[in-house]
Amino acid sequence: MPKNSKVVKRDLDDEVIESVKDLLSNEDSSDDAFKKSELMVEDPEEKDVDVEEGSDVEDERPAWNSKLQYILAQVGFSVGLGNVWRFPYLCQKNGGGAYLVPYLILLLIIGIPLFFLELAVGQRIRRGSIGVWNYISPKLGGIGFASCVVCFFVALYYNVIIGWSLFYFSQSFQHPLPWDQCPLVKNASHTFVEPECEKSSATTYYWYREALNISSSLSESGGLNWKMTICLLAAWVMVCLAMIKGIQSSGKIMYFSSLFPYVVLLCFLIRGLLLNGSVDGIRHMFTPKLEIMLEPKVWREAATQVFFALGLGFGGVIAFSSYNKRDNNCHFDAVLVSFINFFTSVLATLVVFAVLGFKANIINEKCVTQNSEKILKLLKMGNLSQDMIPHHINFSSITAEDYNLVYDIIQKVKEKQFDSLGLKSCQIEDELDKAVQGTGLAFIAFTEAMTHFPASPFWSVMFFLMLVNLGLGSMFGTIEGIITPIVDTFKVRKEILTVICCLVAFFIGLIFVQRSGNYFVTMFDDYSATLPLLIVVILENIAVIRIYGIDKFMEDLKDMLGFSPSQYYYYMWKYVSPFVLLCLLVASIVQMGLSPPGYNAWIEDTATEKFHSYPTWGMIVCISLMVLAILPVPIVFMVRRCNLIDDSSGSLASVSYKRGRIIKEPVNLEGDNTSLIHGKSPSEVPSPNFGKNIYRKQTGSPTLDTAPNGRYGIGYLMADMPDMPESDL
């Protein structure tokens, strides 16, 4: 005890928080040295570490410059290439406008609630995916590592697609476009059209032969495609430069990369609506086929699209939200970004079907012209009677309706001999029913349609620049899902880690720019993300709802938001979302088991695609991708359970927060040693008998510092004691 000690009553001013009043109401007086000392929690190895000014204090966590910048980052991450070439395909395949019903229902059931959950945990704990799940339960820390592995796998091939878009972008500055016509081949005697192109189409030939120079199988490497290698390098350089300073650099780029695609989509929509046949495409898209909507497959594909459209499980959502202020309204963000994503998908679908309707109309006109010439030849040869043809039909300027009338008449009259005539039914609907997705839609179907646009190079430049921006927006979130957790956990320099990550990814990504690289892209797309991400999100849901506690989580949300979230989320998180996710996981496993594992190979001789099963080594790679992605979860669980790593000095349970700064407190305390507790002034001296939380006013804080929800604490430093449960915040 200090000399002249006595018990005194102090008057507490408004600066002292309620939780400390009782502790400070009776305490020992102090000598001068005691009064001038700092509040300290002593580490046996570092006796005089100042909590605020010592070496353990981290730099202030970066923050978004504005709310708009943050929203654009989340929109850029969630709105990607899948909105342009996956959603329209699913809409076309699964009942047209009727597909929007299951999609919207599943968006409300699993999309928004799970997106809200990831935003909330990132904002609350202010860490990347590794730190968040390690904080909630160290045994489940592998969830964050699994997210990083999946992000890395996806980044490897996703940036290859950006490289493809860069190649087409660079080739669009010429008129006519290089994929407008089939190339001519010259030999000693004469000139003829390239046979491979003649058997397929100009755009198909350009994609497979000129751009990819594709091999005939996965096992046939064919060496590097130098054009795509350069484009891949350019794509990784762009990503590296944008991400090297974290959100300070990528956040500014988001203004362009997130907004520019909407400008292009609106321009394409306006231009598309002015094209002949565009209305037919949009009508076809929105004509509901209610009988298809009742099939379970439609709901499974809608759930999968909702799941991946929002980027759940990647860690990018958590990483971006971790740079928010603690009182940010993340519920509003979740609803806003989810519906922006949905309406972007609808807008892209309108654009795609307007253009595809125009393309179908062009193809249909060619079909009518070719078959009308056949009918004229058959009339001259006497195979058909002139009496069959209505008098008003003029074959020199025949319309699609008139041709279909003649076609139906001939089919009825020449019922038995009709097949031998070689006539085709020219229907726009038949062309629109040909489902095209992914690279086939972007690099074949869409490019073919644009060759018929007036000023086609301009529209081609705009389209592929849009694809580059959509891809970069998603890549920023994906890379952030890798960089942020590692920086938070291992305290490495972000600049160095970003450069190393991009370099390693580029060199591994060289397997995707071989002549057989397109087949590896298909493999990674099918097997590296789907099942692992489903398992990751299921574990995230369990970690928050069961281990952290749904009631406690709802209280945390009330504390952050300043209001209680709807009980709707309580029941979604606790019952509905886990059940739907488990059903989706089982359905995906069943679908994967029923579908033979393989890929579509391009056969040069026939100029067609042919399905090939994966070789044995290919199957091993597919299985390894899924196992490696989810392997960190059981490894970390066993390491923590068996106490193979002593992390008591760096436990994430000892993370404290103050005004955007994360402070890591030493955790080896001697509770009975009153010399560990010091105060600056008598009014700031806590009792030696401290509880779980010790608060003191920060230097320079305002007189009354309260959160918008009315609770004190944002202006105060909270040090968590070792007896605090790991999941307590």
XYZ file of C-alpha atoms in Angstrom:
729
model
C 0.000 0.000 0.000
C 1.284 3.505 -0.710
C 2.134 5.773 2.222
C -0.673 7.802 3.823
C -3.265 5.613 2.128
C -6.902 6.236 2.953
C -10.287 5.639 1.439
C -11.796 8.705 -0.184
C -15.001 9.485 -2.051
C -14.507 11.184 -5.378
C -16.984 13.219 -7.390
C -17.292 11.628 -10.793
C -17.694 13.926 -13.782
C -19.601 13.185 -16.957
C -16.511 11.922 -18.726
C -16.475 8.654 -16.770
C -18.629 5.887 -18.185
C -21.337 4.176 -16.164
C -19.578 0.799 -16.115
C -16.630 2.383 -14.231
C -18.570 4.559 -11.751
C -18.980 1.847 -9.179
C -15.362 0.797 -9.525
C -14.172 4.347 -8.960
C -16.515 5.206 -6.099
C -14.163 3.679 -3.491
C -10.483 3.387 -4.242
C -7.099 4.073 -2.709
C -5.500 7.461 -2.944
C -2.279 7.724 -4.841
C 1.014 9.471 -4.530
C 2.264 11.830 -7.228
C 4.020 9.179 -9.228
C 0.903 7.021 -9.184
C -1.240 9.912 -10.358
C 1.013 10.654 -13.322
C 1.303 7.102 -14.550
C -0.519 5.498 -17.462
C -3.167 2.801 -17.385
C -1.156 -0.269 -18.260
C -1.671 -3.990 -18.534
C 1.740 -5.478 -17.938
C 3.305 -8.190 -20.020
C 5.921 -10.239 -18.113
C 8.337 -9.785 -20.994
C 7.642 -6.078 -21.596
C 7.229 -4.278 -18.284
C 6.583 -0.775 -19.559
C 4.448 -1.061 -22.638
C 2.146 1.897 -23.102
C -1.178 0.800 -24.508
C -1.592 3.891 -26.619
C 1.956 4.767 -27.500
C 3.850 1.513 -27.186
C 5.184 -0.740 -29.851
C 2.184 -3.022 -29.731
C -0.118 -0.403 -31.130
C -1.004 -0.969 -34.784
C -1.403 1.766 -37.307
C -4.909 3.015 -37.708
C -6.944 0.748 -39.947
C -7.635 2.258 -43.368
C -11.158 3.503 -43.957
C -13.260 4.280 -47.005
C -13.128 7.900 -48.135
C -16.901 7.934 -48.524
C -19.939 5.726 -48.267
C -20.383 5.913 -52.048
C -16.888 4.529 -52.589
C -17.680 1.580 -50.320
C -21.018 0.845 -51.993
C -19.371 0.961 -55.417
C -16.703 -1.459 -54.203
C -19.323 -3.943 -52.987
C -21.352 -3.506 -56.186
C -18.226 -3.931 -58.295
C -17.373 -7.146 -56.460
C -20.845 -8.672 -56.624
C -21.699 -7.522 -60.164
C -19.420 -9.444 -62.479
C -19.246 -11.388 -65.692
C -21.851 -13.841 -64.407
C -24.495 -11.114 -64.523
C -23.845 -10.652 -68.242
C -23.363 -14.198 -69.490
C -24.788 -16.520 -66.817
C -28.049 -14.922 -65.678
C -29.447 -14.364 -69.222
C -28.649 -17.986 -70.077
C -30.449 -19.288 -66.969
C -33.381 -17.002 -67.705
C -33.599 -18.332 -71.264
C -33.183 -21.939 -70.164
C -35.505 -21.964 -67.154
C -38.800 -20.452 -68.194
C -38.013 -16.913 -69.312
C -39.758 -14.380 -67.118
C -40.994 -17.172 -64.833
C -37.387 -17.731 -63.709
C -37.419 -14.351 -61.973
C -39.938 -15.659 -59.416
C -37.752 -18.402 -57.845
C -34.722 -16.138 -58.145
C -36.383 -13.336 -56.171
C -37.734 -15.752 -53.539
C -34.283 -17.288 -52.991
C -32.683 -13.843 -52.970
C -34.890 -12.983 -49.984
C -34.367 -16.346 -48.248
C -30.619 -16.899 -48.579
C -29.148 -14.005 -50.574
C -29.866 -10.902 -48.487
C -29.702 -12.605 -45.030
C -26.312 -14.239 -45.670
C -24.942 -11.120 -47.366
C -26.091 -9.092 -44.350
C -24.426 -11.619 -42.025
C -21.039 -11.311 -43.760
C -21.239 -7.505 -43.835
C -22.106 -7.432 -40.126
C -19.326 -9.714 -38.867
C -16.715 -7.915 -40.955
C -17.827 -4.499 -39.711
C -18.202 -5.653 -36.097
C -14.839 -7.392 -35.715
C -12.982 -5.223 -38.250
C -10.829 -8.005 -39.572
C -10.465 -10.067 -42.729
C -12.012 -13.508 -43.035
C -9.228 -15.287 -41.100
C -9.379 -12.878 -38.175
C -13.185 -12.841 -38.046
C -13.681 -16.594 -37.746
C -10.599 -17.013 -35.556
C -12.088 -14.424 -33.215
C -15.471 -16.127 -33.023
C -13.890 -19.539 -32.436
C -10.203 -20.341 -33.001
C -11.194 -23.929 -33.796
C -13.126 -22.617 -36.802
C -10.318 -20.321 -37.945
C -9.841 -22.617 -40.919
C -12.971 -21.112 -42.495
C -11.015 -17.950 -43.236
C -8.067 -19.866 -44.670
C -10.452 -21.904 -46.852
C -11.949 -18.655 -48.190
C -8.450 -17.426 -49.080
C -7.630 -20.661 -50.917
C -10.877 -20.500 -52.922
C -10.245 -16.822 -53.725
C -6.786 -17.731 -54.997
C -8.110 -20.551 -57.204
C -10.816 -18.300 -58.645
C -8.402 -15.408 -59.191
C -6.117 -17.703 -61.211
C -8.647 -18.336 -63.979
C -10.859 -15.251 -63.582
C -7.989 -13.003 -64.595
C -7.488 -15.174 -67.682
C -10.997 -14.163 -68.786
C -9.999 -10.522 -68.299
C -6.977 -11.291 -70.478
C -9.246 -12.673 -73.212
C -11.342 -9.495 -73.026
C -8.197 -7.365 -73.285
C -7.174 -9.267 -76.410
C -10.555 -8.699 -78.096
C -10.490 -5.076 -76.930
C -7.106 -4.558 -78.595
C -8.349 -6.155 -81.826
C -11.510 -4.029 -81.996
C -9.759 -0.909 -83.328
C -10.036 -1.914 -86.984
C -12.710 -1.879 -89.637
C -14.009 -4.315 -90.558
C -13.611 -6.309 -87.368
C -11.161 -9.218 -87.800
C -13.880 -11.758 -86.993
C -16.315 -10.307 -89.527
C -15.435 -12.660 -92.398
C -13.797 -16.044 -92.770
C -10.147 -15.794 -93.856
C -9.104 -16.835 -97.337
C -6.422 -19.440 -97.963
C -4.222 -19.172 -101.063
C -2.359 -21.974 -102.728
C -0.588 -22.330 -106.072
C -3.761 -22.790 -108.090
C -6.576 -20.865 -106.435
C -7.959 -19.086 -103.369
C -10.583 -20.620 -101.102
C -12.263 -20.038 -97.750
C -10.612 -21.609 -94.712
C -12.413 -24.995 -94.384
C -12.586 -24.908 -90.570
C -14.207 -21.479 -90.692
C -16.593 -22.449 -93.480
C -17.856 -25.404 -91.436
C -18.519 -23.248 -88.362
C -18.702 -19.438 -88.559
C -16.352 -16.470 -88.724
C -16.700 -15.573 -85.036
C -16.433 -19.197 -83.877
C -13.318 -19.724 -85.976
C -11.716 -16.523 -84.698
C -12.363 -17.496 -81.057
C -11.036 -21.034 -81.234
C -8.293 -20.647 -83.811
C -7.083 -17.033 -83.808
C -7.591 -16.112 -80.147
C -7.088 -19.401 -78.290
C -5.379 -21.444 -81.018
C -6.919 -24.295 -79.083
C -5.653 -27.871 -78.992
C -7.890 -30.879 -79.508
C -7.696 -32.246 -75.949
C -6.702 -31.466 -72.370
C -3.679 -33.745 -72.597
C -2.310 -31.944 -75.662
C -0.622 -28.857 -74.219
C 0.534 -27.329 -77.479
C 2.819 -24.839 -75.726
C 2.097 -21.268 -74.628
C -0.112 -18.954 -76.648
C 2.133 -15.890 -76.625
C -0.693 -13.436 -77.426
C -2.747 -14.575 -74.432
C 0.348 -14.727 -72.231
C 0.968 -11.014 -72.853
C -2.707 -10.238 -72.178
C -2.614 -12.236 -68.929
C 0.495 -10.349 -67.822
C -1.232 -7.030 -68.616
C -4.292 -8.110 -66.599
C -2.192 -8.987 -63.539
C -0.221 -5.734 -63.804
C -3.518 -3.798 -63.798
C -4.775 -5.707 -60.743
C -1.466 -5.287 -58.908
C -1.258 -1.537 -59.510
C -4.874 -1.065 -58.451
C -4.519 -3.125 -55.257
C -0.985 -2.270 -54.120
C -2.169 0.501 -51.782
C -5.264 -1.361 -50.633
C -8.560 0.484 -50.602
C -6.749 3.832 -50.918
C -5.903 2.934 -54.531
C -8.604 0.426 -55.509
C -11.357 2.543 -53.946
C -10.713 5.426 -56.340
C -10.631 3.120 -59.355
C -14.048 1.780 -58.312
C -15.674 5.014 -59.440
C -14.829 4.086 -63.019
C -14.763 0.276 -62.965
C -18.150 0.031 -61.200
C -20.040 2.804 -63.020
C -18.721 2.432 -66.568
C -20.446 -0.961 -67.198
C -23.828 0.662 -66.480
C -23.136 3.388 -69.024
C -22.270 0.736 -71.625
C -25.288 -1.444 -70.785
C -27.645 1.519 -71.118
C -26.060 2.524 -74.438
C -26.360 -1.046 -75.706
C -29.980 -1.243 -74.557
C -30.937 1.961 -76.367
C -29.054 0.893 -79.482
C -30.421 -2.633 -79.272
C -34.036 -1.493 -79.044
C -33.579 0.384 -82.316
C -32.442 -2.768 -84.118
C -34.763 -4.863 -86.237
C -35.887 -7.947 -84.328
C -34.833 -6.760 -80.846
C -38.436 -6.733 -79.625
C -38.760 -10.389 -80.657
C -35.794 -11.252 -78.447
C -37.124 -9.371 -75.412
C -40.605 -10.851 -75.905
C -39.093 -14.319 -76.067
C -37.120 -13.706 -72.904
C -40.038 -12.454 -70.827
C -42.632 -14.940 -72.086
C -43.140 -17.062 -68.936
C -43.084 -20.837 -69.180
C -44.754 -21.645 -65.906
C -44.502 -25.415 -66.282
C -40.683 -25.216 -66.288
C -40.682 -23.126 -63.108
C -42.047 -26.071 -61.102
C -39.031 -28.267 -61.843
C -36.571 -28.713 -58.907
C -33.613 -28.113 -61.240
C -34.776 -24.539 -61.831
C -34.766 -23.779 -58.098
C -31.348 -25.386 -57.642
C -29.851 -23.277 -60.436
C -31.558 -20.128 -59.131
C -30.159 -20.769 -55.627
C -26.679 -21.332 -57.046
C -26.865 -18.116 -59.060
C -28.039 -16.104 -56.024
C -25.238 -17.605 -53.966
C -22.436 -16.777 -56.384
C -23.876 -13.490 -57.669
C -23.366 -11.868 -54.253
C -19.877 -13.316 -53.735
C -20.779 -15.164 -50.543
C -17.979 -17.109 -48.891
C -15.128 -15.497 -50.817
C -14.114 -13.204 -47.976
C -14.203 -10.123 -50.192
C -17.475 -8.941 -48.646
C -16.019 -9.306 -45.137
C -12.762 -7.606 -46.146
C -14.488 -4.576 -47.668
C -16.888 -4.161 -44.722
C -14.028 -4.393 -42.209
C -12.901 -0.913 -43.316
C -16.257 0.616 -42.340
C -17.082 2.674 -39.299
C -18.526 0.553 -36.539
C -21.887 2.327 -36.598
C -22.388 2.029 -40.372
C -25.858 0.808 -41.373
C -24.783 -2.486 -42.951
C -28.409 -3.670 -43.170
C -29.183 -0.912 -45.647
C -26.007 -1.802 -47.545
C -27.000 -5.477 -47.780
C -30.450 -4.743 -49.190
C -29.192 -2.017 -51.537
C -26.300 -4.010 -53.039
C -28.437 -7.157 -53.388
C -31.137 -5.396 -55.368
C -28.612 -3.431 -57.446
C -27.124 -6.808 -58.346
C -30.556 -8.185 -59.276
C -31.564 -5.204 -61.414
C -28.153 -5.249 -63.102
C -28.795 -8.876 -64.067
C -32.206 -7.934 -65.491
C -30.695 -4.975 -67.378
C -27.959 -7.186 -68.820
C -30.578 -9.770 -69.807
C -32.590 -7.121 -71.667
C -29.448 -6.051 -73.525
C -28.424 -9.621 -74.358
C -31.838 -10.631 -75.677
C -32.296 -7.411 -77.628
C -28.997 -8.103 -79.403
C -29.703 -11.833 -79.746
C -33.128 -10.990 -81.184
C -31.426 -8.819 -83.793
C -28.922 -11.600 -84.521
C -31.720 -14.185 -84.788
C -33.542 -11.906 -87.220
C -30.417 -11.621 -89.428
C -29.948 -15.400 -89.412
C -33.628 -15.943 -90.097
C -33.525 -13.591 -93.110
C -30.597 -15.587 -94.524
C -32.523 -18.795 -93.908
C -35.595 -17.457 -95.727
C -33.484 -16.253 -98.681
C -31.600 -19.543 -99.043
C -34.709 -21.713 -98.779
C -36.687 -19.462 -101.130
C -33.980 -20.054 -103.738
C -34.355 -23.790 -103.160
C -38.117 -23.568 -103.737
C -37.567 -21.663 -107.008
C -35.165 -24.381 -108.190
C -37.667 -27.097 -107.257
C -40.388 -25.237 -109.191
C -38.183 -24.993 -112.282
C -37.255 -28.680 -112.043
C -40.925 -29.649 -111.738
C -40.569 -31.207 -108.289
C -43.097 -28.699 -107.014
C -46.241 -27.422 -108.702
C -46.778 -23.705 -109.174
C -50.369 -24.248 -108.003
C -49.101 -24.757 -104.442
C -47.772 -21.205 -104.244
C -50.302 -18.476 -103.302
C -50.605 -15.777 -105.962
C -49.512 -12.913 -103.719
C -46.133 -14.523 -102.927
C -43.165 -12.747 -104.517
C -39.965 -14.754 -103.991
C -37.743 -11.804 -104.896
C -38.863 -9.927 -101.746
C -40.460 -12.634 -99.631
C -41.085 -12.012 -95.935
C -40.616 -14.497 -93.111
C -44.399 -14.794 -92.689
C -44.938 -15.523 -96.390
C -42.137 -18.087 -96.409
C -43.613 -19.917 -93.399
C -46.993 -19.961 -95.193
C -45.426 -21.563 -98.289
C -43.406 -23.951 -96.101
C -46.557 -25.170 -94.308
C -48.408 -25.701 -97.613
C -45.550 -27.703 -99.150
C -45.200 -29.766 -95.966
C -48.885 -30.742 -96.061
C -49.025 -31.490 -99.793
C -45.679 -33.304 -100.022
C -45.986 -35.048 -96.698
C -44.133 -38.238 -97.706
C -41.510 -36.630 -99.928
C -41.029 -33.501 -97.818
C -37.823 -34.565 -96.055
C -36.098 -35.199 -99.380
C -36.725 -31.600 -100.472
C -34.206 -30.259 -97.903
C -36.271 -27.259 -96.843
C -35.846 -25.746 -93.386
C -38.342 -24.068 -91.115
C -37.067 -20.532 -90.561
C -38.365 -19.511 -87.133
C -36.833 -16.772 -84.980
C -37.883 -18.710 -81.868
C -35.767 -21.696 -82.912
C -32.687 -19.507 -83.030
C -33.510 -17.832 -79.723
C -34.022 -21.213 -78.067
C -30.385 -22.072 -78.678
C -29.052 -21.540 -75.182
C -25.626 -19.903 -75.149
C -23.731 -18.995 -71.986
C -20.288 -18.002 -70.768
C -17.547 -17.466 -73.291
C -19.825 -18.702 -76.075
C -22.192 -15.807 -75.461
C -19.564 -13.089 -75.046
C -16.931 -14.093 -77.582
C -19.047 -15.833 -80.246
C -22.751 -14.910 -80.212
C -22.370 -11.275 -79.120
C -19.375 -10.603 -81.342
C -21.262 -11.983 -84.337
C -24.206 -9.707 -83.631
C -21.944 -6.664 -83.365
C -20.496 -7.263 -86.827
C -23.923 -6.253 -88.160
C -24.029 -3.019 -86.127
C -23.369 0.280 -87.862
C -19.982 1.519 -86.554
C -19.289 -1.990 -85.265
C -15.691 -1.270 -84.042
C -17.016 1.385 -81.648
C -19.553 -1.006 -80.108
C -16.970 -3.762 -79.922
C -14.540 -1.489 -78.060
C -17.280 -0.471 -75.628
C -18.435 -4.046 -75.038
C -15.031 -5.523 -74.268
C -14.007 -2.518 -72.196
C -17.167 -3.184 -70.177
C -16.156 -6.833 -69.725
C -12.702 -5.752 -68.554
C -14.228 -3.396 -65.979
C -16.740 -5.978 -64.761
C -13.930 -8.477 -64.367
C -11.631 -6.039 -62.575
C -14.351 -5.057 -60.092
C -14.782 -8.703 -59.111
C -11.018 -9.282 -59.076
C -10.481 -6.417 -56.626
C -12.866 -8.053 -54.156
C -11.335 -11.475 -54.750
C -7.765 -10.269 -54.170
C -8.920 -8.240 -51.162
C -10.322 -11.512 -49.802
C -6.762 -12.866 -49.891
C -4.673 -9.826 -48.938
C -6.695 -8.366 -46.036
C -6.925 -11.567 -43.916
C -3.212 -12.331 -44.354
C -2.141 -8.764 -43.553
C -4.381 -8.684 -40.462
C -3.177 -12.077 -39.247
C 0.527 -12.124 -40.057
C 1.241 -8.360 -40.026
C 3.084 -8.318 -43.353
C 3.364 -5.236 -45.551
C 0.420 -5.007 -47.899
C 2.471 -3.710 -50.838
C 4.967 -6.582 -50.711
C 2.259 -9.201 -50.224
C 0.215 -7.816 -53.150
C 3.178 -7.942 -55.534
C 4.145 -11.468 -54.430
C 0.558 -12.698 -54.716
C 0.154 -11.297 -58.242
C 3.512 -12.672 -59.394
C 2.805 -16.162 -58.062
C -0.693 -16.114 -59.559
C 0.667 -15.034 -62.954
C 3.224 -17.832 -63.136
C 0.711 -20.461 -62.020
C -1.785 -18.942 -64.450
C 0.454 -19.805 -67.381
C -1.297 -23.197 -67.475
C -4.418 -21.301 -68.626
C -2.688 -19.659 -71.593
C -1.433 -22.871 -73.138
C -3.263 -23.995 -76.248
C -5.187 -26.345 -73.934
C -5.720 -23.578 -71.365
C -9.432 -23.135 -72.041
C -10.047 -26.683 -70.817
C -8.257 -25.906 -67.536
C -10.422 -22.805 -67.121
C -13.494 -25.039 -67.423
C -12.032 -27.481 -64.886
C -11.277 -24.806 -62.287
C -14.637 -23.131 -62.843
C -16.501 -26.401 -62.262
C -14.558 -27.815 -59.325
C -12.511 -25.214 -57.440
C -15.299 -23.087 -55.981
C -18.819 -24.539 -56.006
C -18.751 -27.166 -53.256
C -16.007 -25.560 -51.126
C -17.837 -22.218 -51.029
C -21.117 -23.884 -50.072
C -19.377 -25.648 -47.196
C -17.649 -22.416 -46.150
C -20.920 -20.446 -46.006
C -22.688 -23.250 -44.108
C -19.871 -23.190 -41.527
C -20.051 -19.383 -41.370
C -23.744 -19.610 -40.579
C -23.143 -22.255 -37.903
C -20.249 -20.290 -36.377
C -22.311 -17.132 -35.934
C -25.645 -18.675 -35.002
C -24.569 -21.638 -32.857
C -21.105 -20.866 -31.513
C -21.210 -17.094 -31.173
C -24.938 -17.192 -30.410
C -27.862 -15.847 -32.399
C -29.198 -13.800 -29.474
C -25.815 -12.267 -28.787
C -25.343 -11.535 -32.474
C -28.706 -9.764 -32.611
C -27.624 -7.656 -29.623
C -24.395 -6.771 -31.403
C -26.396 -5.689 -34.430
C -28.606 -3.523 -32.248
C -25.482 -2.014 -30.719
C -23.969 -1.252 -34.142
C -27.056 -0.141 -36.037
C -28.831 1.712 -33.261
C -32.015 -0.294 -33.868
C -33.076 -3.913 -33.615
C -32.999 -5.797 -36.931
C -36.193 -7.482 -38.011
C -36.957 -10.866 -36.442
C -37.164 -12.060 -40.034
C -33.374 -12.340 -40.051
C -33.430 -14.233 -36.764
C -35.534 -17.019 -38.248
C -33.750 -16.954 -41.598
C -30.309 -17.327 -40.001
C -31.372 -19.871 -37.421
C -33.626 -22.171 -39.447
C -34.326 -21.371 -43.105
C -30.928 -20.395 -44.537
C -29.022 -23.396 -43.062
C -31.718 -25.773 -44.333
C -31.710 -24.263 -47.840
C -27.901 -24.291 -47.945
C -27.767 -27.947 -46.904
C -30.343 -28.827 -49.575
C -28.297 -26.905 -52.144
C -25.121 -28.725 -51.054
C -26.777 -32.137 -51.358
C -28.318 -31.215 -54.722
C -24.945 -29.997 -56.026
C -23.222 -33.213 -54.932
C -25.951 -35.305 -56.569
C -25.776 -33.229 -59.758
C -21.996 -33.565 -59.816
C -22.328 -37.324 -59.378
C -24.914 -37.686 -62.133
C -23.067 -35.475 -64.635
C -20.086 -37.246 -66.170
C -16.932 -35.223 -65.398
C -15.514 -33.883 -68.618
C -15.200 -30.963 -70.998
C -16.133 -29.939 -74.532
C -13.103 -30.135 -76.817
C -12.864 -28.308 -80.139
C -12.252 -30.711 -83.018
C -10.494 -28.968 -85.897
C -11.422 -31.464 -88.626
C -15.170 -31.260 -88.030
C -15.161 -27.684 -86.632
C -17.452 -28.798 -83.812
C -17.259 -29.394 -80.087
C -17.092 -32.935 -78.756
C -17.466 -34.062 -75.157
C -14.372 -35.711 -73.663
C -14.111 -37.322 -70.246
C -11.250 -36.187 -68.043
C -8.212 -38.476 -68.059
C -7.191 -40.107 -64.774
C -4.747 -37.346 -63.914
C -7.429 -34.787 -64.752
C -9.836 -36.403 -62.278
C -7.095 -36.310 -59.636
C -6.662 -32.574 -60.275
C -10.440 -31.979 -59.991
C -10.664 -33.843 -56.683
C -7.496 -32.143 -55.405
C -8.960 -28.701 -56.091
C -12.004 -29.436 -53.939
C -9.972 -31.101 -51.169
C -7.308 -28.375 -51.016
C -9.955 -25.660 -50.846
C -11.697 -27.150 -47.804
C -8.654 -28.806 -46.155
C -7.758 -25.793 -43.923
C -11.001 -26.255 -41.954
C -10.200 -29.713 -40.454
C -6.468 -28.919 -40.165
C -7.000 -25.764 -38.087
C -9.681 -27.523 -36.034
C -7.302 -30.360 -35.098
C -4.395 -27.996 -34.431
C -6.517 -25.900 -32.074
C -8.139 -28.879 -30.401
C -4.810 -30.576 -29.741
C -3.170 -27.272 -28.697
C -0.328 -27.762 -31.168
C 0.166 -23.984 -31.454
C 0.542 -21.689 -28.477
C -0.912 -18.377 -29.541
C -1.666 -16.966 -26.111
C 0.466 -13.947 -26.835
C -1.374 -13.125 -29.996
C -4.877 -14.338 -29.403
C -7.463 -12.547 -31.441
C -9.645 -12.607 -28.355
C -7.500 -9.772 -27.063
C -8.230 -7.387 -29.918
C -9.565 -4.009 -28.806
C -11.014 -1.166 -30.822
C -10.862 2.573 -30.576
C -11.803 4.990 -33.322
C -10.659 2.832 -36.207
C -7.502 1.661 -34.424
C -6.971 -1.953 -33.458
C -4.931 -2.463 -30.310
C -3.608 -5.867 -29.340
C -3.434 -6.243 -25.587
C -1.037 -8.562 -23.785
C -3.009 -11.370 -22.176
C -0.618 -12.784 -19.562
C -1.866 -10.825 -16.547
C -1.319 -11.212 -12.836
C -4.693 -10.327 -11.424
C -3.549 -9.832 -7.840
C -0.643 -7.514 -8.566
C -1.990 -4.011 -8.095
C 1.180 -2.585 -9.589
C -0.165 -3.542 -13.005
C -2.899 -0.927 -12.860
C -1.932 2.716 -13.043
C -3.857 5.843 -13.798
C -3.043 9.249 -15.196
C -5.114 11.134 -12.661
C -7.212 10.281 -9.616
C -10.388 10.373 -11.665
C -9.000 7.773 -14.031
C -7.711 5.220 -11.524
C -9.672 1.980 -11.661
C -9.941 -0.374 -8.769
C -7.388 -3.203 -8.613
C -10.330 -5.600 -8.500
C -11.227 -5.219 -12.150
C -13.851 -7.189 -13.986
C -13.902 -8.364 -17.572
C -13.700 -4.923 -19.140
C -11.680 -1.878 -18.138
C -12.550 1.420 -19.742
C -10.724 4.674 -19.622
C -11.233 7.913 -21.453
C -8.979 8.323 -24.475
C -6.656 11.263 -24.608
C -8.248 14.044 -26.571
C -11.758 12.571 -26.571
C -14.682 14.981 -26.400
C -16.460 15.597 -23.148
C -19.357 13.329 -24.003
C -18.623 10.686 -26.619
C -21.560 8.467 -27.420
C -22.545 6.200 -30.240
C -25.615 7.062 -32.316
C -27.475 4.329 -30.440
C -26.849 6.139 -27.162
C -24.348 3.714 -25.664
C -21.038 5.045 -24.402
C -17.806 3.430 -25.433
C -16.631 4.619 -28.855
C -14.420 7.226 -27.220
C -12.996 4.682 -24.814
C -10.416 1.945 -24.974
C -11.613 -1.538 -24.076
C -9.071 -4.093 -22.918
C -10.388 -7.656 -22.776
C -9.246 -9.760 -19.869
C -8.094 -13.387 -20.253
C -11.121 -14.761 -18.448
C -13.335 -13.388 -21.207
C -14.756 -16.111 -23.508
C -13.163 -16.195 -26.928
C -16.439 -15.326 -28.600
C -17.177 -12.276 -26.432
C -16.751 -8.958 -28.125
